Amino acid sequence: MQITIGQERQRKLGRSRKDPYALLDYIEFMALHIKTIVSGNEDGHFRGDFVFDEASDAAFVDFREEINRIFDLTSLTYTLTANKQIERITEADDFIRQELQVIDQTPENGLRSLIFEAISLYKNPKPEIHRLASEKIWDALERLKTIYVTMDIDKKESVRRLISGLSNNNEHYISLFNAEFKTLTDIGNEYRIRHHETSKIDIIDDAYFDYFFNRCFALITLVLKYIER
């Protein structure tokens, strides 16, 4: 069954009455489908003969500028990106941008993919998605711990090598980073981030997910600067 753009618009507007974030979905839908209308007449006058210019991005550029202007005027911390997706604006944005190069240079593809997936989920404007962002960044931490694992090196020794390189063999920093690795591991195991058994501690405020994400992300990106390549 085919669904027209008009029908999709009505469906999304109906959802927005129940779900305030549905309006953001609608904006993304419009961004994907908006096109420049050009005349099908040689004299350039419109007389009911319209042609959608499939190749033109001009309409999206204008649409994006207007949407972001509205976000700014209404103090909504969102932005419509050039990729036609809405992202939230966070205090960590500058830090994340600064770390993109070191993430790009991560020598292990699986780890790199997990980190970028976590960032994408973190930037999503919907609060329920931020739990998944924390889950993915903890998955990245667990994968990072195994980056030196071979037939002769187990996970514990891999972590020891990570901390040794990170601390420059300084005993004070070895102690500091050992404690930080252990604390983050305990958080991932004891709270409902990676595991969801009834015995796990519930996250009682969605804002905590931002704290968890940024703390884990900061350790991961710091470690990446010191790993052997």
Steps between C-alpha positions, in 0.01 A plus 500: 500500500641836400496788747503851358702783652170661604389187684839472670475864605157440658628189679799684647291800603262262676792346690631841603192558719609204714876511452669844492807347332284387206524857373875452465432184299272704275768764445745226400236353267452840334877545471528170315217573256503877445579602143523815293199559276582626153271595214434260217429791265766647279392860579565438871141579607307259718166398350432185701786310339750422778815291491694385808871550449638172641862612467474830685598532867411869510166436670665295774766766561231765552289261708795409721591866559143582598461202732829575676400865530178393673693267731729788589220753554308259723814394691449137399834320520466321167650538157402363160823372349614486139426126519130588547491374857417690817761484772494647846759761594686405818773647718725211395484581127831686485677225691354230276609690187852533638519124551372395155849481352629263767187286458553491123852372558385214725675192359212261581195530275250352744600741774485798267151402380371464856627845597345672198171316556504613864560863395212485251265367768624760749420780252147370441245746646275227646575430869416129474785457251763627744483175698617325183782753461630411846466130422702535180776709657535235774516234229782704347680510834477121534632455146782747570608287795568210262693694237831327588349154548684223312562131553752595769333811647168485685258785572652579841848535351361706213352748750830507691682595178243770423541655844879469486515694174240753615679572828855512360581244772444764768375320811264783599327492163502122487302509824270775367418327172467157659237652727324671209488181291364309800240767580369512143495121481299489824257764370445299182441182698294630790272756333246441223730604219632180343302251710131501583446239768262597780796518737657790307466859622249702296604831349254735670570813293562515124757775560724241664552335162683810375729485803566129451562542126742791535699339781547177305562681170770716661692196627474317168625790290783567745612136481484506119769768496744264672435160342769331297433525126 
